[in-house]
mmCIF file of C-alpha atoms and ligand atoms in Angstrom:
data_model
loop_
_atom_site.group_PDB
_atom_site.id
_atom_site.type_symbol
_atom_site.label_atom_id
_atom_site.label_comp_id
_atom_site.label_asym_id
_atom_site.label_seq_id
_atom_site.Cartn_x
_atom_site.Cartn_y
_atom_site.Cartn_z
ATOM 1 C CA MET N 1 -35.818 42.371 234.738
ATOM 2 C CA LYS N 2 -34.053 39.816 232.531
ATOM 3 C CA VAL N 3 -30.631 41.205 231.604
ATOM 4 C CA GLY N 4 -27.864 39.942 229.315
ATOM 5 C CA PHE N 5 -24.444 41.390 230.239
ATOM 6 C CA ILE N 6 -21.343 41.183 228.010
ATOM 7 C CA GLY N 7 -17.884 42.350 229.159
ATOM 8 C CA LEU N 8 -17.083 41.619 232.810
ATOM 9 C CA GLY N 9 -13.780 43.509 233.233
ATOM 10 C CA HIS N 10 -12.676 46.224 235.666
ATOM 11 C CA MET N 11 -15.998 48.063 235.299
ATOM 12 C CA GLY N 12 -18.371 45.479 233.828
ATOM 13 C CA GLY N 13 -17.563 42.876 236.508
ATOM 14 C CA PRO N 14 -18.625 44.917 239.547
ATOM 15 C CA MET N 15 -21.497 46.613 237.687
ATOM 16 C CA CYS N 16 -22.893 43.238 236.657
ATOM 17 C CA ARG N 17 -22.470 41.759 240.130
ATOM 18 C CA ASN N 18 -24.498 44.659 241.567
ATOM 19 C CA ILE N 19 -27.270 44.023 239.027
ATOM 20 C CA ILE N 20 -27.354 40.376 240.139
ATOM 21 C CA LYS N 21 -27.405 41.422 243.811
ATOM 22 C CA GLY N 22 -30.273 43.784 242.912
ATOM 23 C CA GLY N 23 -32.432 40.738 242.190
ATOM 24 C CA HIS N 24 -32.448 40.812 238.375
ATOM 25 C CA GLN N 25 -32.115 37.611 236.315
ATOM 26 C CA VAL N 26 -28.777 37.963 234.549
ATOM 27 C CA VAL N 27 -27.123 35.979 231.753
ATOM 28 C CA VAL N 28 -23.405 36.835 231.423
ATOM 29 C CA HIS N 29 -20.670 36.495 228.830
ATOM 30 C CA ASP N 30 -16.936 37.304 228.715
ATOM 31 C CA LEU N 31 -13.848 35.855 227.053
ATOM 32 C CA VAL N 32 -12.323 35.349 230.532
ATOM 33 C CA ALA N 33 -13.747 32.306 232.337
ATOM 34 C CA ASP N 34 -12.929 33.574 235.863
ATOM 35 C CA ALA N 35 -14.875 36.770 235.267
ATOM 36 C CA VAL N 36 -17.920 34.713 234.236
ATOM 37 C CA GLN N 37 -17.557 32.396 237.231
ATOM 38 C CA ARG N 38 -17.580 35.286 239.751
ATOM 39 C CA CYS N 39 -21.024 36.280 238.433
ATOM 40 C CA VAL N 40 -22.293 32.685 238.272
ATOM 41 C CA ASP N 41 -21.292 32.301 241.935
ATOM 42 C CA LEU N 42 -23.745 35.109 242.734
ATOM 43 C CA GLY N 43 -26.601 33.499 240.781
ATOM 44 C CA ALA N 44 -26.095 34.520 237.138
ATOM 45 C CA THR N 45 -26.299 32.088 234.214
ATOM 46 C CA ALA N 46 -23.290 31.681 231.906
ATOM 47 C CA GLY N 47 -24.424 32.360 228.333
ATOM 48 C CA GLY N 48 -21.365 30.783 226.731
ATOM 49 C CA SER N 49 -21.919 32.840 223.568
ATOM 50 C CA ILE N 50 -23.328 36.228 222.639
ATOM 51 C CA ALA N 51 -26.323 34.472 221.050
ATOM 52 C CA ASN N 52 -27.277 32.616 224.226
ATOM 53 C CA THR N 53 -26.660 35.723 226.346
ATOM 54 C CA VAL N 54 -29.001 38.017 224.423
ATOM 55 C CA SER N 55 -31.718 35.828 222.908
ATOM 56 C CA GLU N 56 -34.112 35.589 225.869
ATOM 57 C CA VAL N 57 -33.644 38.809 227.813
ATOM 58 C CA GLU N 58 -35.377 42.197 227.897
ATOM 59 C CA VAL N 59 -32.228 44.323 228.258
ATOM 60 C CA VAL N 60 -28.714 43.727 226.868
ATOM 61 C CA MET N 61 -25.719 45.626 228.260
ATOM 62 C CA THR N 62 -22.109 45.772 227.059
ATOM 63 C CA SER N 63 -18.985 47.115 228.812
ATOM 64 C CA LEU N 64 -16.143 46.621 226.346
ATOM 65 C CA PRO N 65 -12.751 48.305 225.793
ATOM 66 C CA MET N 66 -12.771 49.832 222.301
ATOM 67 C CA PRO N 67 -15.467 51.039 219.866
ATOM 68 C CA LYS N 68 -14.429 48.254 217.456
ATOM 69 C CA ASP N 69 -15.160 45.668 220.192
ATOM 70 C CA VAL N 70 -18.635 47.132 220.704
ATOM 71 C CA GLU N 71 -19.256 47.209 216.953
ATOM 72 C CA ALA N 72 -18.232 43.552 216.591
ATOM 73 C CA VAL N 73 -20.421 42.387 219.486
ATOM 74 C CA ALA N 74 -23.407 44.487 218.405
ATOM 75 C CA LEU N 75 -23.321 44.157 214.616
ATOM 76 C CA GLY N 76 -20.871 41.330 213.856
ATOM 77 C CA PRO N 77 -21.668 37.732 212.934
ATOM 78 C CA GLY N 78 -23.310 35.946 215.852
ATOM 79 C CA GLY N 79 -23.797 39.323 217.554
ATOM 80 C CA ILE N 80 -26.645 41.151 219.255
ATOM 81 C CA GLY N 81 -28.330 42.207 215.997
ATOM 82 C CA GLU N 82 -28.603 38.633 214.788
ATOM 83 C CA ASN N 83 -29.818 37.207 218.071
ATOM 84 C CA ALA N 84 -31.773 39.654 220.254
ATOM 85 C CA ARG N 85 -35.569 39.586 220.041
ATOM 86 C CA PRO N 86 -37.530 42.528 218.582
ATOM 87 C CA GLY N 87 -38.316 44.964 221.417
ATOM 88 C CA THR N 88 -35.062 44.273 223.273
ATOM 89 C CA ILE N 89 -33.371 47.382 224.706
ATOM 90 C CA TYR N 90 -29.604 47.453 224.099
ATOM 91 C CA ILE N 91 -27.424 49.742 226.267
ATOM 92 C CA ASP N 92 -23.694 50.245 225.703
ATOM 93 C CA LEU N 93 -22.033 51.253 228.994
ATOM 94 C CA SER N 94 -18.576 51.615 227.395
ATOM 95 C CA THR N 95 -16.998 54.972 226.601
ATOM 96 C CA ASN N 96 -17.725 55.036 222.901
ATOM 97 C CA SER N 97 -17.917 57.464 219.994
ATOM 98 C CA PRO N 98 -21.309 59.127 219.437
ATOM 99 C CA ALA N 99 -20.985 58.442 215.692
ATOM 100 C CA MET N 100 -20.427 54.727 216.352
ATOM 101 C CA MET N 101 -23.464 54.608 218.657
ATOM 102 C CA ARG N 102 -25.635 56.247 215.975
ATOM 103 C CA LYS N 103 -24.404 53.695 213.407
ATOM 104 C CA ILE N 104 -25.146 50.781 215.738
ATOM 105 C CA ALA N 105 -28.574 52.186 216.659
ATOM 106 C CA ALA N 106 -29.531 52.620 212.993
ATOM 107 C CA GLU N 107 -28.586 49.010 212.172
ATOM 108 C CA LEU N 108 -30.290 47.533 215.249
ATOM 109 C CA ALA N 109 -33.443 49.594 214.634
ATOM 110 C CA LYS N 110 -33.930 47.486 211.475
ATOM 111 C CA LYS N 111 -34.446 44.525 213.850
ATOM 112 C CA ASP N 112 -36.701 46.578 216.188
ATOM 113 C CA ILE N 113 -33.985 46.682 218.833
ATOM 114 C CA ILE N 114 -33.833 50.001 220.729
ATOM 115 C CA THR N 115 -30.317 51.347 221.454
ATOM 116 C CA LEU N 116 -29.239 53.651 224.297
ATOM 117 C CA ASP N 117 -25.731 54.890 225.045
ATOM 118 C CA GLY N 118 -25.011 54.830 228.781
ATOM 119 C CA PRO N 119 -21.365 55.502 229.625
ATOM 120 C CA VAL N 120 -20.455 55.518 233.297
ATOM 121 C CA SER N 121 -18.126 57.504 235.558
ATOM 122 C CA GLY N 122 -16.774 56.820 239.029
ATOM 123 C CA GLY N 123 -14.083 54.206 238.465
ATOM 124 C CA VAL N 124 -13.739 50.705 239.802
ATOM 125 C CA VAL N 125 -14.391 51.769 243.401
ATOM 126 C CA GLY N 126 -17.622 53.502 242.361
ATOM 127 C CA ALA N 127 -18.628 50.453 240.315
ATOM 128 C CA GLU N 128 -18.088 48.208 243.337
ATOM 129 C CA LYS N 129 -20.044 50.514 245.663
ATOM 130 C CA ALA N 130 -22.815 51.146 243.076
ATOM 131 C CA THR N 131 -22.179 54.905 243.345
ATOM 132 C CA ILE N 132 -21.220 55.540 239.705
ATOM 133 C CA ALA N 133 -22.856 58.143 237.490
ATOM 134 C CA ILE N 134 -24.658 56.758 234.429
ATOM 135 C CA MET N 135 -25.202 59.260 231.590
ATOM 136 C CA VAL N 136 -27.793 57.917 229.184
ATOM 137 C CA GLY N 137 -28.702 59.117 225.702
ATOM 138 C CA GLY N 138 -31.684 57.989 223.633
ATOM 139 C CA ASP N 139 -35.356 57.065 223.866
ATOM 140 C CA ARG N 140 -36.825 58.390 227.152
ATOM 141 C CA ALA N 141 -39.419 55.595 227.495
ATOM 142 C CA ALA N 142 -36.725 52.923 227.141
ATOM 143 C CA PHE N 143 -34.613 54.809 229.717
ATOM 144 C CA ASP N 144 -37.566 54.821 232.145
ATOM 145 C CA THR N 145 -38.187 51.094 231.550
ATOM 146 C CA CYS N 146 -34.575 50.306 232.467
ATOM 147 C CA MET N 147 -34.492 52.495 235.581
ATOM 148 C CA PRO N 148 -34.761 49.521 238.018
ATOM 149 C CA VAL N 149 -31.624 48.041 236.430
ATOM 150 C CA PHE N 150 -29.762 51.368 236.411
ATOM 151 C CA GLU N 151 -30.629 51.881 240.083
ATOM 152 C CA SER N 152 -29.125 48.521 240.988
ATOM 153 C CA PHE N 153 -25.601 49.593 239.933
ATOM 154 C CA GLY N 154 -25.510 53.406 239.843
ATOM 155 C CA ALA N 155 -26.384 56.372 242.053
ATOM 156 C CA ASN N 156 -26.446 59.351 239.742
ATOM 157 C CA ILE N 157 -28.544 58.416 236.715
ATOM 158 C CA ILE N 158 -28.918 61.227 234.202
ATOM 159 C CA HIS N 159 -30.912 61.282 230.956
ATOM 160 C CA THR N 160 -28.739 63.460 228.712
ATOM 161 C CA GLY N 161 -31.092 63.796 225.726
ATOM 162 C CA LYS N 162 -30.830 62.188 222.322
ATOM 163 C CA LEU N 163 -28.786 59.103 221.438
ATOM 164 C CA GLY N 164 -25.056 59.890 221.501
ATOM 165 C CA ASN N 165 -25.369 62.593 224.163
ATOM 166 C CA GLY N 166 -24.239 60.166 226.886
ATOM 167 C CA CYS N 167 -20.993 59.612 224.969
ATOM 168 C CA ILE N 168 -20.556 63.342 224.329
ATOM 169 C CA ALA N 169 -20.905 64.099 228.061
ATOM 170 C CA LYS N 170 -18.521 61.293 228.959
ATOM 171 C CA LEU N 171 -15.835 62.318 226.440
ATOM 172 C CA VAL N 172 -15.941 65.925 227.690
ATOM 173 C CA ASN N 173 -15.708 64.754 231.309
ATOM 174 C CA ASN N 174 -12.743 62.517 230.586
ATOM 175 C CA MET N 175 -10.868 65.090 228.535
ATOM 176 C CA VAL N 176 -11.164 67.504 231.487
ATOM 177 C CA ALA N 177 -10.119 64.789 233.970
ATOM 178 C CA PHE N 178 -7.044 63.676 231.966
ATOM 179 C CA THR N 179 -6.007 67.297 231.438
ATOM 180 C CA ASN N 180 -6.139 67.769 235.220
ATOM 181 C CA MET N 181 -4.068 64.609 235.689
ATOM 182 C CA THR N 182 -1.414 65.676 233.208
ATOM 183 C CA ALA N 183 -1.221 69.122 234.829
ATOM 184 C CA ALA N 184 -0.844 67.376 238.201
ATOM 185 C CA ALA N 185 2.003 65.199 236.874
ATOM 186 C CA GLU N 186 3.751 68.233 235.410
ATOM 187 C CA GLY N 187 3.355 70.244 238.632
ATOM 188 C CA LEU N 188 4.486 67.459 240.949
ATOM 189 C CA MET N 189 7.580 66.904 238.786
ATOM 190 C CA LEU N 190 8.366 70.610 238.639
ATOM 191 C CA GLY N 191 8.166 70.946 242.410
ATOM 192 C CA THR N 192 10.188 67.805 243.065
ATOM 193 C CA ALA N 193 12.890 68.809 240.563
ATOM 194 C CA ALA N 194 13.058 72.206 242.251
ATOM 195 C CA GLY N 195 13.792 70.500 245.548
ATOM 196 C CA ILE N 196 10.610 70.577 247.631
ATOM 197 C CA ASP N 197 9.645 67.402 249.538
ATOM 198 C CA PRO N 198 6.808 65.804 247.480
ATOM 199 C CA ASP N 199 4.814 65.028 250.658
ATOM 200 C CA VAL N 200 4.940 68.686 251.674
ATOM 201 C CA LEU N 201 4.038 69.797 248.144
ATOM 202 C CA ASP N 202 1.102 67.374 248.198
ATOM 203 C CA GLN N 203 -0.099 68.739 251.534
ATOM 204 C CA VAL N 204 -0.083 72.241 250.040
ATOM 205 C CA VAL N 205 -1.806 71.448 246.721
ATOM 206 C CA ARG N 206 -4.550 69.217 248.107
ATOM 207 C CA ASN N 207 -5.493 72.086 250.468
ATOM 208 C CA SER N 208 -5.221 74.761 247.768
ATOM 209 C CA SER N 209 -6.765 75.727 244.445
ATOM 210 C CA GLY N 210 -4.749 73.151 242.435
ATOM 211 C CA ASN N 211 -6.671 70.291 244.040
ATOM 212 C CA SER N 212 -8.899 68.059 241.876
ATOM 213 C CA MET N 213 -9.869 64.416 241.671
ATOM 214 C CA GLY N 214 -7.278 64.010 238.885
ATOM 215 C CA TYR N 215 -4.597 65.678 241.007
ATOM 216 C CA ARG N 216 -5.324 63.410 243.985
ATOM 217 C CA GLY N 217 -5.130 60.291 241.792
ATOM 218 C CA VAL N 218 -1.712 61.176 240.372
ATOM 219 C CA ALA N 219 -0.345 62.266 243.772
ATOM 220 C CA LYS N 220 -1.526 59.032 245.426
ATOM 221 C CA SER N 221 0.132 56.893 242.733
ATOM 222 C CA ALA N 222 3.329 58.953 243.009
ATOM 223 C CA LEU N 223 3.626 58.870 246.770
ATOM 224 C CA GLU N 224 2.607 55.195 247.125
ATOM 225 C CA ARG N 225 4.394 54.137 243.905
ATOM 226 C CA ASP N 226 1.269 52.230 242.925
ATOM 227 C CA PHE N 227 0.397 52.262 239.218
ATOM 228 C CA ALA N 228 -1.594 49.001 239.153
ATOM 229 C CA PRO N 229 -4.283 49.262 236.457
ATOM 230 C CA ALA N 230 -7.842 50.216 237.343
ATOM 231 C CA PHE N 231 -8.265 52.570 234.378
ATOM 232 C CA THR N 232 -5.454 52.125 231.891
ATOM 233 C CA VAL N 233 -3.395 54.594 229.845
ATOM 234 C CA ASP N 234 -4.667 52.710 226.757
ATOM 235 C CA LEU N 235 -8.301 53.527 227.626
ATOM 236 C CA ALA N 236 -7.468 57.194 228.338
ATOM 237 C CA TYR N 237 -5.668 57.391 224.992
ATOM 238 C CA LYS N 238 -8.768 55.962 223.300
ATOM 239 C CA ASP N 239 -11.111 58.417 225.063
ATOM 240 C CA LEU N 240 -8.947 61.396 224.084
ATOM 241 C CA ARG N 241 -8.840 60.200 220.475
ATOM 242 C CA LEU N 242 -12.653 60.046 220.463
ATOM 243 C CA ALA N 243 -12.829 63.600 221.895
ATOM 244 C CA LEU N 244 -10.439 64.827 219.168
ATOM 245 C CA GLU N 245 -12.554 63.101 216.509
ATOM 246 C CA LEU N 246 -15.626 64.854 217.861
ATOM 247 C CA ALA N 247 -13.839 68.225 217.644
ATOM 248 C CA ASP N 248 -12.775 67.369 214.065
ATOM 249 C CA GLU N 249 -16.414 66.734 213.125
ATOM 250 C CA LEU N 250 -17.292 70.183 214.501
ATOM 251 C CA ASP N 251 -14.199 72.005 213.163
ATOM 252 C CA MET N 252 -13.525 73.108 216.709
ATOM 253 C CA PRO N 253 -9.938 73.832 217.769
ATOM 254 C CA LEU N 254 -8.876 72.021 220.925
ATOM 255 C CA LEU N 255 -5.684 73.401 222.424
ATOM 256 C CA LEU N 256 -5.109 71.214 225.476
ATOM 257 C CA GLY N 257 -6.794 67.941 224.424
ATOM 258 C CA PRO N 258 -4.211 67.104 221.693
ATOM 259 C CA GLN N 259 -1.317 67.885 224.071
ATOM 260 C CA VAL N 260 -2.690 65.492 226.677
ATOM 261 C CA HIS N 261 -3.316 62.888 223.960
ATOM 262 C CA ASN N 262 0.359 63.186 222.989
ATOM 263 C CA VAL N 263 1.515 62.716 226.593
ATOM 264 C CA MET N 264 -0.581 59.518 226.736
ATOM 265 C CA ARG N 265 1.056 58.458 223.449
ATOM 266 C CA MET N 266 4.476 58.950 225.055
ATOM 267 C CA ALA N 267 3.428 56.776 228.007
ATOM 268 C CA ARG N 268 2.287 54.065 225.572
ATOM 269 C CA GLY N 269 5.608 54.399 223.753
ATOM 270 C CA LYS N 270 7.280 53.463 227.030
ATOM 271 C CA ASP N 271 5.151 50.322 227.312
ATOM 272 C CA GLN N 272 2.983 51.880 230.006
ATOM 273 C CA GLY N 273 -0.289 51.441 228.078
ATOM 274 C CA GLY N 274 -1.439 48.691 230.423
ATOM 275 C CA GLU N 275 -0.614 50.658 233.585
ATOM 276 C CA ASN N 276 -2.984 52.949 235.420
ATOM 277 C CA VAL N 277 -3.612 56.298 233.716
ATOM 278 C CA THR N 278 -1.752 58.000 236.579
ATOM 279 C CA ALA N 279 1.443 56.504 235.066
ATOM 280 C CA VAL N 280 1.377 59.627 232.885
ATOM 281 C CA LEU N 281 3.636 60.930 235.668
ATOM 282 C CA LYS N 282 6.411 58.546 234.558
ATOM 283 C CA VAL N 283 6.727 60.409 231.237
ATOM 284 C CA TYR N 284 7.957 63.416 233.236
ATOM 285 C CA GLU N 285 9.993 61.319 235.665
ATOM 286 C CA ASP N 286 11.850 59.676 232.790
ATOM 287 C CA ILE N 287 12.635 63.012 231.150
ATOM 288 C CA MET N 288 13.966 64.419 234.456
ATOM 289 C CA ASP N 289 15.536 61.082 235.505
ATOM 290 C CA GLN N 290 14.086 61.694 238.940
ATOM 291 C CA GLN N 291 11.190 60.187 240.847
ATOM 292 C CA VAL N 292 8.340 61.984 242.615
ATOM 293 C CA GLY N 293 7.780 60.197 245.913
ATOM 294 C CA PRO N 294 9.858 57.584 247.736
ATOM 295 C CA ALA N 295 12.923 56.500 245.756
ATOM 296 C CA GLY N 296 13.726 53.124 244.331
ATOM 297 C CA LYS N 297 10.341 51.412 244.264
ATOM 298 C CA ASN N 298 8.452 50.311 241.112
ATOM 299 C CA ARG N 299 10.638 52.071 238.522
HETATM 300 P P1 NAD S 1 -11.473 45.831 230.766
HETATM 301 O O1 NAD S 1 -10.477 45.594 229.682
HETATM 302 O O2 NAD S 1 -11.065 45.669 232.195
HETATM 303 O O3 NAD S 1 -12.752 44.880 230.538
HETATM 304 C C1 NAD S 1 -13.286 44.565 229.281
HETATM 305 C C2 NAD S 1 -13.834 43.153 229.327
HETATM 306 O O4 NAD S 1 -14.447 42.860 228.071
HETATM 307 C C3 NAD S 1 -12.741 42.082 229.550
HETATM 308 O O5 NAD S 1 -13.117 41.244 230.633
HETATM 309 C C4 NAD S 1 -12.713 41.328 228.219
HETATM 310 O O6 NAD S 1 -12.406 39.958 228.366
HETATM 311 C C5 NAD S 1 -14.132 41.531 227.725
HETATM 312 N N1 NAD S 1 -14.289 41.393 226.273
HETATM 313 C C6 NAD S 1 -13.557 41.991 225.302
HETATM 314 N N2 NAD S 1 -14.010 41.623 224.084
HETATM 315 C C7 NAD S 1 -15.060 40.772 224.298
HETATM 316 C C8 NAD S 1 -15.919 40.036 223.459
HETATM 317 N N3 NAD S 1 -15.822 40.112 222.122
HETATM 318 N N4 NAD S 1 -16.863 39.242 224.021
HETATM 319 C C9 NAD S 1 -16.976 39.160 225.368
HETATM 320 N N5 NAD S 1 -16.176 39.822 226.233
HETATM 321 C C10 NAD S 1 -15.220 40.614 225.694
HETATM 322 O O7 NAD S 1 -12.048 47.302 230.507
HETATM 323 P P2 NAD S 1 -12.759 48.271 231.583
HETATM 324 O O8 NAD S 1 -11.710 49.057 232.293
HETATM 325 O O9 NAD S 1 -13.757 47.491 232.339
HETATM 326 O O10 NAD S 1 -13.477 49.279 230.580
HETATM 327 C C11 NAD S 1 -14.629 48.924 229.839
HETATM 328 C C12 NAD S 1 -15.226 50.188 229.246
HETATM 329 O O11 NAD S 1 -15.631 51.078 230.304
HETATM 330 C C13 NAD S 1 -14.234 50.982 228.378
HETATM 331 O O12 NAD S 1 -14.911 51.522 227.272
HETATM 332 C C14 NAD S 1 -13.737 52.075 229.312
HETATM 333 O O13 NAD S 1 -13.300 53.204 228.604
HETATM 334 C C15 NAD S 1 -14.968 52.326 230.160
HETATM 335 N N6 NAD S 1 -14.715 52.852 231.510
HETATM 336 C C16 NAD S 1 -13.737 52.313 232.305
HETATM 337 C C17 NAD S 1 -13.549 52.816 233.594
HETATM 338 C C18 NAD S 1 -12.469 52.256 234.510
HETATM 339 O O14 NAD S 1 -12.223 52.861 235.586
HETATM 340 N N7 NAD S 1 -11.830 51.126 234.193
HETATM 341 C C19 NAD S 1 -14.358 53.852 234.074
HETATM 342 C C20 NAD S 1 -15.358 54.354 233.253
HETATM 343 C C21 NAD S 1 -15.532 53.852 231.974
#
């Protein structure tokens, strides 16, 4: 298929490169020239602008940081709405708010552009290996049409129902994952402060009922002192805010989500917004003035 891809960052870069390797004709666009070049080297065409990226393709995809970025690219001047042909299918792969996706879809429908929300899960490693889950909401026929593209960069492709449901599923997943991570940070700090060797504690928890993907991520960062960004604190903070907004719309009390959101806010307050989300551990380390894992490195 002919695909236009906008946003070639931690996730968009590897996802797009897998689409190119899958044999699709891809036009790419990003604000970062190197990110564009890596795709051009594999056979993509550089669009140079949103207009040139979306005007002659069948499917447009975006993978952008914040809902406001997606809104600007989709509905702003020179954006997808002004330049994509009628009949184009637009899929946002970002983690976005369901309300924002419904707003974008309603505007683009006026130009006969069909919108799907398709957030992804599996991290940078999953994006590189094409093993990510893609949770898609919206028109079933458009979903089926795009299946060859989805299959080129994902392994677990789920139609979640109506437009916005992909985002709902993703926000729930991430709220659970970040809650696990924050619990892991709190537990690792408690054990370390109480005097147990963090390596021994890790051996116990990863073989016991406290184990989870979130736990393993925080423990790995702690023990290797590696907080290099793959998924940033800033993005986790955004995702939690979107989950809280969703609960507000439904008048549903969330007890843990706001606490975890606040811990992320503390990490941002310590200028850790650009670090990996596992840097949530440092909030606890700073309070206790003690490090989990080998001393002296990366603090
Ligand atoms: P990122 O910041 O690494 O990449 C975003 C890219 O978009 C950058 O290359 C940036 O230059 C580009 N960009 C921003 N504004 C643009 C514009 N107006 N025009 C063209 N390009 C523009 O972010 P990421 O980590 O790849 O995350 C992207 C989305 O995917 C986010 O919504 C995030 O929540 C979600 N997500 C991330 C991960 C992860 O592990 N990083 C996993 C699942 C979902």
